[in-house]
Amino acid sequence: MATIDDVAKASGVSKGTVSSVFSKKRPISKEVTERVLAAAKELNYKPNYWARSLANKSTRIIGLNIRADKVKFSQFHLSLLNGVLGVCYAHGYRLLVNALPSSFQNRVEHMATDPVDGEILLDPENRDPRIAERLSGDVPIVLIGRPSPEYENRVSYVDNDNVEMTQQITRYLLGLGHRSFLFLNAPKFRTVADDRARGFLAAVREAGLPPSSYQVAYKPDPDNPSFDFGYETTLGMLRSHPGITAVIADTDTMALGVYKAAETLGLSIPGQLSVFAFSDDSVFSPEFTPPLTGVRLHAERLGREAATLLLEQINGAAGTFKRTIVPTDMVIRSSCTEPKLNLGGNVS
Amino acid sequence: MATIDDVAKASGVSKGTVSSVFSKKRPISKEVTERVLAAAKELNYKPNYWARSLANKSTRIIGLNIRADKVKFSQFHLSLLNGVLGVCYAHGYRLLVNALPSSFQNRVEHMATDPVDGEILLDPENRDPRIAERLSGDVPIVLIGRPSPEYENRVSYVDNDNVEMTQQITRYLLGLGHRSFLFLNAPKFRTVADDRARGFLAAVREAGLPPSSYQVAYKPDPDNPSFDFGYETTLGMLRSHPGITAVIADTDTMALGVYKAAETLGLSIPGQLSVFAFSDDSVFSPEFTPPLTGVRLHAERLGREAATLLLEQINGAAGTFKRTIVPTDMVIRSSCTEPKLNLGGNVS
DNA sequence: AGGGTTCGTTAAACCGGTTTATTGATTTTC
DNA sequence: GAAAATCAATAAACCGGTTTAACGAACCCT
């Protein structure tokens, strides 16, 4: 590949001039500009991205970081990614998906700064080691999801109000008459699982329900499929706790597992079992049988807001920490209804 | 951020030595190594990625390129992305999503080489300008999808056998007794649309059907939602051509649009209308009502194979062009059946 | 006509690493 | 015990750009 020196030589100017022609950071006469551009075209020259980044101390790349040992993007991540990409697109940034195994990063020979101007961290966990690491460098970060308390005032983040949201939807189910729940939650080490558990517990306690009337199951391993977790856990729990009339699922894929479990057990939805999901899918969930009732998290908007916040921080106000709460919408379709009380028996 | 010079000074060695400690490309005595590492830790030093890339002429980054004006990843792209990411993960590569608007790239001040060691091009089109551009540089590329003929022997690519596959599934529908089709195809400028149309036409001609017995609709705009295209086109076509008994949809999301159109028209699936889809979703499609019959494209494997091919090309055999065909599987569920002939009338 | 600006261009330093050629010390070999 | 080979470390050149300081020519003003 031709270098800037080749072009300088070919067009009879200094490399500084060629640089200015391409960066437009300093005026160059029209005549010279044309000569340089012609020579560049002739030689098929393009400025080298790395050299430029090195000198500029900027890459116009932002990173999207998922926990190293978790490689698969979910449905939710897809919407999120689309939101982030939209902002990147609008501002001429590229997006680097950063998912190196920690075994790789910890080796001396692979140690390096991240090649980005800023980074979005997905799925924060309690005491997430990624945060401390970034905080000591000078790459701005924005989390999607709440950081654990020790970082709460030291980073920007975008999140739903998971506590309030979960409390509200639990109240909705309580309002329908449900008194015994299975809550299929996110993996325990994720902060979002805490928040949702808190909201759920606040609502059931407020209603005066005893701990025996609800089961909270945490997805053990982020790598195993949500569908399977939903299926197996529901199967097991409904067998050991046949009084359960409503299941709250962490994702719509998980909810699908619940549907399958209900089928296996011969339970009709929503007649004998109500299913509620935290979801973001506007295409598939309405087509479930029955159409899924749930709450939209607006993943795409989460992504958009996070990217916007990050760019703000990159281009100026570094060191200020903002928090953006994205509202959620409950979408009532047909998978939740009043429970048939098959214990008391005095219902129409 | 501390630089290599700071570390060299702090530990009383030359920068070359520090470099060797971190790159492990040359033996350094244990004693010196420890001293350098200690100083690095003290100063919170990490090698600068860009400087390293510049000197090494390699970033361990591969690019994923979608057409500039098409920013949203589909369901299909998600699986594909997961496949690519898996390979990246295994080999310590990062993935750069490259989706800059062409308006951006064409400005002199933004011109630059792509900051990657190699690139995967998605959704190739006829006479795709991205290919020519890459071919003149020295960044290896792999396409997912067939390039148009002029490039066919000059690039590596991974694809399904779309011609054969479509011919086969059309034969399947013909075998069930269908004689009037609606084929909802991909956007016309994409090479995949050609292949599928060819396979479809081969099958219907082979069966001796006249052109009046099938309609091929191309999705006009890649940016508009597949669901809407499926819904609206099916609605329109079935009204103007009520004889149609089978619809072949390009994606499962599109098929969902067909389902909705059937509902609007009061047609039962598969009783009055059979629906077939090119799909990749193993989670949702079985849960449609009725479960969707289709052909699995194995997007994740397409991604995996493409990434593997690309890494092969990066680490050695550049200049050799390979083609990988990923097999497809027909999955027969319940959305296709014999048509009820409501024209002839002499059927049980 | 002479002093002060403005403007376009250049040479050289710089960004932060890697690498090559060289050196000096230590070990091996006969 | 001297020559050869091995080894660790260094100084300087290099990767391919950007930027600063300096400079000469053209323009402006009185």
XYZ file of C-alpha atoms in Angstrom, chain A residues 1 21-24 37 44-54 56-62 66-75 77-78 81-82 85-86 88-102 104-105 107-117 133 136-138 227 252-253 256 259-260 263 281 283-285 287-289 300, chain B residues 1 21-24 37 44-54 56-62 66-75 77-78 81-82 85-86 88-102 104-105 107-117 133 136-138 227 252-253 256 259-260 263 281 283-285 287-289 300:
174
model
C 0.000 0.000 0.000
C -5.031 17.849 2.099
C -6.519 14.723 3.592
C -7.319 15.995 7.039
C -8.538 19.410 5.877
C -5.436 14.151 -4.885
C -4.370 4.168 -4.794
C -3.400 5.841 -1.574
C -5.539 5.997 1.528
C -4.393 7.317 4.869
C -3.495 4.561 7.286
C -6.094 4.336 9.992
C -3.741 3.226 12.777
C -1.115 5.831 12.094
C -3.788 8.442 12.075
C -5.297 7.192 15.296
C -1.912 7.147 16.938
C -4.709 11.938 16.721
C -5.177 9.997 19.916
C -8.640 9.179 18.692
C -10.138 6.372 16.664
C -13.786 7.198 16.062
C -14.539 3.747 17.321
C -16.650 2.949 20.330
C -20.064 -8.067 26.868
C -18.729 -10.233 29.642
C -15.910 -12.218 28.252
C -17.254 -15.684 28.870
C -20.618 -14.887 27.399
C -20.452 -14.838 23.667
C -23.966 -15.098 22.409
C -26.121 -12.098 21.778
C -29.733 -12.514 22.754
C -32.829 -11.057 21.201
C -28.980 -7.538 22.789
C -29.963 -7.385 19.152
C -27.131 -3.236 19.280
C -29.380 -1.725 16.657
C -25.464 1.243 15.716
C -27.986 3.876 14.721
C -22.784 5.355 15.521
C -24.060 5.623 12.009
C -25.339 9.136 12.532
C -22.055 10.349 13.954
C -19.598 8.448 11.825
C -18.397 6.115 14.527
C -17.633 2.477 14.152
C -18.560 -0.132 16.729
C -16.129 -2.640 18.144
C -17.600 -5.719 19.744
C -15.264 -6.497 22.531
C -15.635 -9.988 23.809
C -12.261 -11.437 24.477
C -11.987 -14.334 26.857
C -10.374 -13.226 30.084
C -6.654 -14.058 26.659
C -6.608 -10.615 28.137
C -1.670 -12.842 29.384
C 1.109 -10.273 29.350
C 1.600 -10.535 25.613
C -1.992 -9.580 24.941
C -2.271 -6.788 27.413
C -3.107 -3.507 25.797
C -5.337 -0.502 26.011
C -8.663 -0.938 24.280
C -8.578 0.533 20.771
C -11.626 2.702 21.340
C -12.553 6.253 22.246
C -10.314 -1.586 35.137
C -8.176 3.560 36.108
C -7.647 4.274 32.436
C -8.938 7.278 30.623
C -35.828 -21.396 26.679
C -39.856 -13.739 26.026
C -37.727 -16.668 25.026
C -41.801 -19.621 25.549
C -45.527 -22.158 27.546
C -43.982 -25.453 26.632
C -48.305 -27.801 27.601
C -40.068 -8.128 21.017
C -42.862 -8.930 16.328
C -42.957 -12.361 17.849
C -44.612 -12.061 21.248
C -47.982 -14.134 17.787
C -47.537 -16.544 20.626
C -50.575 -18.620 21.456
C -33.235 -0.151 21.209
C -1.547 7.373 30.409
C 8.837 -7.959 28.077
C 5.323 -7.198 26.885
C 5.443 -8.799 23.495
C 7.432 -11.852 24.603
C 6.437 -5.544 35.207
C -0.623 1.608 35.450
C 0.969 1.124 32.074
C -0.573 -0.780 29.217
C 0.824 -0.918 25.705
C -0.990 1.392 23.339
C -3.077 -0.594 20.918
C -2.744 1.782 17.974
C 0.995 2.194 18.254
C 1.332 -1.540 18.436
C -0.916 -2.048 15.438
C 1.022 0.498 13.462
C 2.983 -4.686 13.739
C 0.893 -3.963 10.687
C -1.834 -5.981 12.301
C -4.706 -5.282 14.656
C -6.342 -8.479 15.760
C -9.611 -7.074 14.552
C -11.851 -8.328 11.796
C -23.190 -4.294 6.206
C -24.315 -2.026 3.416
C -23.934 1.477 4.586
C -27.521 2.595 4.279
C -28.848 -0.428 6.026
C -28.325 -0.137 9.710
C -30.589 -2.666 11.338
C -29.557 -6.183 12.040
C -32.239 -8.758 11.469
C -32.894 -11.990 13.281
C -27.940 -11.333 11.123
C -28.053 -12.003 14.833
C -23.102 -12.450 14.209
C -23.072 -15.016 16.977
C -18.220 -13.838 17.366
C -17.690 -17.397 18.467
C -13.355 -14.362 17.071
C -13.587 -15.354 20.672
C -11.735 -18.592 20.109
C -8.888 -16.888 18.288
C -8.582 -13.684 20.273
C -9.909 -11.414 17.575
C -12.198 -8.485 18.066
C -15.059 -7.668 15.740
C -15.610 -4.275 14.209
C -19.071 -3.520 12.925
C -18.478 -1.364 9.957
C -21.554 0.509 8.911
C -20.605 3.988 7.938
C -22.923 5.924 5.674
C -21.384 6.303 2.252
C -19.321 9.870 5.327
C -16.789 7.649 3.676
C -15.508 12.815 2.044
C -11.781 13.332 1.693
C -11.290 14.045 5.362
C -12.738 10.688 6.342
C -11.023 8.589 3.786
C -8.861 5.939 5.313
C -7.987 2.282 5.184
C -10.234 0.094 7.259
C -8.698 -0.591 10.636
C -8.987 -4.343 10.298
C -6.936 -7.357 9.307
C -12.951 -1.268 -3.320
C -7.741 -2.918 -4.789
C -6.465 -2.810 -1.224
C -4.767 -5.621 0.558
C -43.370 -8.141 8.683
C -39.865 -16.076 9.319
C -40.711 -12.518 10.253
C -45.595 -13.856 10.313
C -50.081 -15.279 8.855
C -51.598 -11.967 9.781
C -56.201 -13.904 9.376
C -35.100 -19.504 14.037
C -36.975 -20.962 19.027
C -39.856 -18.949 17.693
C -41.022 -20.604 14.481
C -44.334 -21.746 18.388
C -46.246 -20.046 15.642
C -49.833 -21.133 15.243
C -24.742 -19.208 12.757
